[in-house]
Amino acid sequence: MKFFVDTADTAEIRDLAETGLLDGVTTNPSLVAKTGRKFLTVVEEICGLVAGPVSAEVTATDFATMLREGHTLAAIAPNVCVKVPLTLAGLKTCKALSAENIKVNVTLCFSAAQAILAAKAGATFVSPFVGRLDDIGEDGMQLIADIVQIYRQYETFTTEVLVASVRHPIHVVAAAKLGAHVATLPPDVLRKLALHPLTDKGLATFLADWAKTGQSIPQA
Ligand code: E4P
């Protein structure tokens, strides 16, 4: 399973990239707005920090403008993945950009029917938002199960399921059990994956016992 980080904060991305656990980055207009920085500059900087796909979202809603914006974003770096909304115009843009071998992430997916269209439009990734579905009393993870099951039926569907709007580690584990290809995680959720109180407790005991030996391991 690949892990993307869902942020436009370059300090966070740099820090997480150094762990070697990061396979890519997703941004959206709200995350970019939070930085207060220029969008294209931020995208260029992020593309230099990670080798994997960096999703950068168009902000137009009509096909012609989305396509032009997509070309602008794709020209920033070879690892840019143009993010388009799951609308008919977005799908048409996805089809056109994919035909030019530009990576596309179709975002704001909330139903299996929408995910089928994203695959037919040649999307590199489809982003179902699990947390936002949970928020309105629907079952976000059931949508992931449905999409994974449907995509497995068709060899021609090469779109990867990118689990988005992830709120906690349980979402990540559930998505992994279902075989989702990617999860995009807020930085704090990515860090939480490594945490367990018994790990901290066990480590404290080991270090205390080790200190009693008076030894140290020579550094190579
Ligand atoms: C994905 O690409 C989106 O940026 C993101 O996961 C949305 O998450 P939210 O529902 O926490 O805003």
Coordinates of C-alpha atoms and ligand atoms in Angstrom, one line a residue:
M1 CA 0.0 0.0 0.0
K2 CA 1.3 3.4 -0.9
F3 CA 1.2 6.4 1.5
F4 CA 0.7 9.9 0.3
V5 CA 0.6 12.8 2.7
D6 CA -2.4 15.2 2.4
T7 CA -1.0 18.6 2.9
A8 CA 0.5 21.6 1.2
D9 CA 2.8 22.4 4.1
T10 CA 6.3 21.9 2.7
A11 CA 8.0 21.7 6.1
E12 CA 5.7 18.8 7.0
I13 CA 6.4 17.1 3.6
R14 CA 10.1 17.5 3.9
D15 CA 10.1 16.0 7.4
L16 CA 8.0 13.0 6.4
A17 CA 9.9 12.5 3.1
E18 CA 13.0 12.0 5.2
T19 CA 11.5 8.9 6.8
G20 CA 11.5 7.2 3.5
L21 CA 7.8 6.2 4.0
L22 CA 6.3 8.7 1.7
D23 CA 5.2 7.7 -1.8
G24 CA 3.5 10.9 -2.9
V25 CA 1.6 14.0 -1.9
T26 CA -2.0 15.3 -2.4
T27 CA -3.0 18.9 -2.1
N28 CA -6.3 20.6 -2.6
P29 CA -7.3 24.3 -2.9
S30 CA -8.3 24.4 0.8
L31 CA -4.9 23.1 1.9
V32 CA -3.1 25.5 -0.4
A33 CA -5.2 28.4 1.0
K34 CA -4.0 27.5 4.5
T35 CA -0.4 28.0 3.5
G36 CA -1.0 31.6 2.3
R37 CA 1.6 30.9 -0.4
K38 CA 1.5 31.1 -4.2
F39 CA 0.0 27.8 -5.6
L40 CA 2.4 27.2 -8.4
T41 CA 5.5 27.9 -6.3
V42 CA 4.2 25.5 -3.6
V43 CA 3.6 22.7 -6.2
E44 CA 7.0 23.2 -7.7
E45 CA 8.7 23.0 -4.2
I46 CA 6.7 19.9 -3.3
C47 CA 7.7 18.2 -6.6
G48 CA 11.3 18.7 -5.6
L49 CA 10.8 17.1 -2.2
V50 CA 9.2 13.8 -3.3
A51 CA 9.8 11.6 -6.4
G52 CA 6.2 10.2 -6.4
P53 CA 3.0 11.8 -7.7
V54 CA 2.0 15.2 -6.4
S55 CA -1.6 16.0 -6.9
A56 CA -2.4 19.6 -7.8
E57 CA -6.0 20.6 -8.4
V58 CA -7.5 22.7 -11.2
T59 CA -9.9 25.4 -10.0
A60 CA -12.0 26.0 -13.1
T61 CA -15.2 24.1 -13.6
D62 CA -15.6 24.1 -17.4
F63 CA -13.7 21.6 -19.7
A64 CA -11.7 24.1 -21.8
T65 CA -10.4 26.1 -18.8
M66 CA -9.7 22.9 -16.7
L67 CA -7.7 21.5 -19.6
R68 CA -5.6 24.7 -19.9
E69 CA -5.1 24.7 -16.1
G70 CA -4.2 21.1 -16.3
H71 CA -1.5 21.8 -18.9
T72 CA -0.1 24.6 -16.8
L73 CA 0.1 22.3 -13.7
A74 CA 1.5 19.3 -15.6
A75 CA 4.3 21.5 -17.0
I76 CA 5.6 22.3 -13.5
A77 CA 7.3 18.9 -13.1
P78 CA 7.0 15.4 -14.4
N79 CA 5.6 14.1 -11.1
V80 CA 2.6 16.4 -11.1
C81 CA -0.7 14.6 -11.1
V82 CA -3.5 16.9 -12.2
K83 CA -6.5 16.7 -9.9
V84 CA -9.9 17.2 -11.4
P85 CA -13.4 17.1 -9.7
L86 CA -15.7 14.2 -10.4
T87 CA -18.1 16.1 -12.7
L88 CA -18.8 15.4 -16.3
A89 CA -16.5 18.3 -17.3
G90 CA -13.8 16.9 -14.9
L91 CA -14.1 13.4 -16.4
K92 CA -13.8 14.9 -20.0
T93 CA -10.7 16.7 -18.8
C94 CA -9.4 13.5 -17.3
K95 CA -9.9 11.7 -20.6
A96 CA -8.1 14.4 -22.6
L97 CA -5.1 14.7 -20.2
S98 CA -4.8 10.9 -19.8
A99 CA -4.6 10.6 -23.6
E100 CA -1.6 12.9 -23.4
N101 CA 0.0 10.6 -20.7
I102 CA -0.6 13.2 -18.0
K103 CA -1.4 11.6 -14.6
V104 CA -4.8 12.5 -13.4
N105 CA -6.4 12.1 -9.9
V106 CA -10.2 12.3 -10.0
T107 CA -11.3 13.8 -6.7
L108 CA -14.5 14.2 -4.7
C109 CA -15.7 10.7 -5.4
F110 CA -18.6 9.7 -3.2
S111 CA -20.2 6.8 -5.0
A112 CA -19.2 3.6 -6.8
A113 CA -21.0 4.8 -9.9
Q114 CA -18.7 7.9 -10.0
A115 CA -15.7 5.6 -9.5
I116 CA -16.7 3.5 -12.5
L117 CA -16.8 6.7 -14.6
A118 CA -13.3 7.8 -13.3
A119 CA -11.9 4.4 -14.4
K120 CA -13.6 4.7 -17.8
A121 CA -12.1 8.2 -18.2
G122 CA -8.6 6.7 -17.7
A123 CA -7.9 8.3 -14.3
T124 CA -4.5 7.3 -12.7
F125 CA -6.2 7.6 -9.3
V126 CA -9.8 8.0 -8.0
S127 CA -10.1 9.6 -4.6
P128 CA -13.1 8.4 -2.6
F129 CA -13.5 10.6 0.6
V130 CA -14.2 8.2 3.4
G131 CA -14.2 10.6 6.3
R132 CA -16.7 13.0 4.7
L133 CA -19.1 10.1 4.1
D134 CA -18.7 8.9 7.7
D135 CA -19.5 12.5 8.8
I136 CA -23.0 12.3 7.2
G137 CA -23.7 8.9 8.6
E138 CA -22.8 6.8 5.6
D139 CA -20.1 4.1 5.5
G140 CA -17.0 5.4 3.8
M141 CA -15.1 2.2 4.0
Q142 CA -18.0 0.3 2.3
L143 CA -17.5 2.6 -0.7
I144 CA -13.8 1.5 -0.8
A145 CA -14.9 -2.1 -0.6
D146 CA -17.3 -1.6 -3.5
I147 CA -14.8 0.2 -5.7
V148 CA -12.0 -2.3 -5.1
Q149 CA -14.4 -5.2 -5.9
I150 CA -15.7 -3.5 -9.1
Y151 CA -12.3 -2.5 -10.4
R152 CA -11.1 -6.1 -9.9
Q153 CA -13.7 -7.3 -12.3
Y154 CA -12.2 -5.5 -15.3
E155 CA -8.6 -5.8 -16.5
T156 CA -9.0 -2.6 -18.5
F157 CA -9.7 -0.6 -15.3
T158 CA -6.2 0.4 -14.3
T159 CA -7.2 3.3 -12.0
E160 CA -5.8 3.1 -8.5
V161 CA -8.0 3.5 -5.5
L162 CA -6.7 6.4 -3.5
V163 CA -8.4 6.5 -0.1
A164 CA -8.9 10.2 0.9
S165 CA -10.4 12.2 3.7
V166 CA -8.7 9.7 6.1
R167 CA -9.2 10.7 9.8
H168 CA -7.5 8.0 11.9
P169 CA -5.3 4.9 11.7
I170 CA -8.3 2.6 11.7
H171 CA -9.3 4.0 8.3
V172 CA -5.8 3.1 7.0
V173 CA -5.9 -0.4 8.4
A174 CA -9.4 -1.0 7.0
A175 CA -8.4 0.3 3.6
A176 CA -5.3 -1.9 3.6
K177 CA -7.4 -5.0 4.4
L178 CA -9.6 -4.2 1.4
G179 CA -6.5 -3.9 -0.9
A180 CA -6.8 -0.2 -1.7
H181 CA -3.8 0.9 -3.6
V182 CA -3.1 4.2 -1.8
A183 CA -4.1 6.2 1.3
T184 CA -3.5 9.9 1.5
L185 CA -3.1 10.8 5.2
P186 CA -3.0 14.1 7.1
P187 CA 0.6 14.4 8.6
D188 CA -0.6 13.7 12.1
V189 CA -2.4 10.5 11.0
L190 CA 0.7 9.3 9.3
R191 CA 2.7 9.8 12.4
K192 CA 0.1 8.1 14.6
L193 CA 0.5 4.9 12.6
A194 CA 3.8 4.4 14.3
L195 CA 2.5 4.9 17.8
H196 CA 1.6 2.3 20.4
P197 CA 1.9 2.8 24.2
L198 CA 3.4 -0.7 24.7
T199 CA 6.1 0.2 22.3
D200 CA 7.0 3.3 24.4
K201 CA 6.7 1.3 27.6
G202 CA 8.8 -1.6 26.3
L203 CA 11.5 0.8 25.0
A204 CA 11.7 2.6 28.3
T205 CA 12.3 -0.7 30.1
F206 CA 14.9 -1.9 27.6
L207 CA 16.8 1.4 27.9
A208 CA 16.6 1.4 31.7
D209 CA 18.0 -2.2 31.9
W210 CA 20.6 -1.4 29.3
A211 CA 21.8 1.6 31.4
K212 CA 22.4 -0.8 34.3
T213 CA 24.9 -2.7 32.3
G214 CA 27.1 0.3 31.9
Q215 CA 27.9 -0.7 28.3
S216 CA 27.6 1.2 25.0
I217 CA 27.7 0.0 21.5
P218 CA 30.7 1.3 19.6
Q219 CA 29.6 3.5 16.7
A220 CA 30.8 2.5 13.2
Ligands
E4P1 C1 -7.7 14.3 -0.9 O1 -7.0 14.4 -1.9 C2 -8.3 15.5 -0.1 O2 -7.4 16.5 -0.2 C3 -8.5 15.2 1.3 O3 -8.2 13.8 1.7 C4 -9.8 15.7 1.9 O4 -9.8 15.4 3.2 P1 -10.8 16.2 4.3 O5 -12.2 15.6 4.1 O6 -10.2 15.9 5.6 O7 -10.8 17.6 3.9

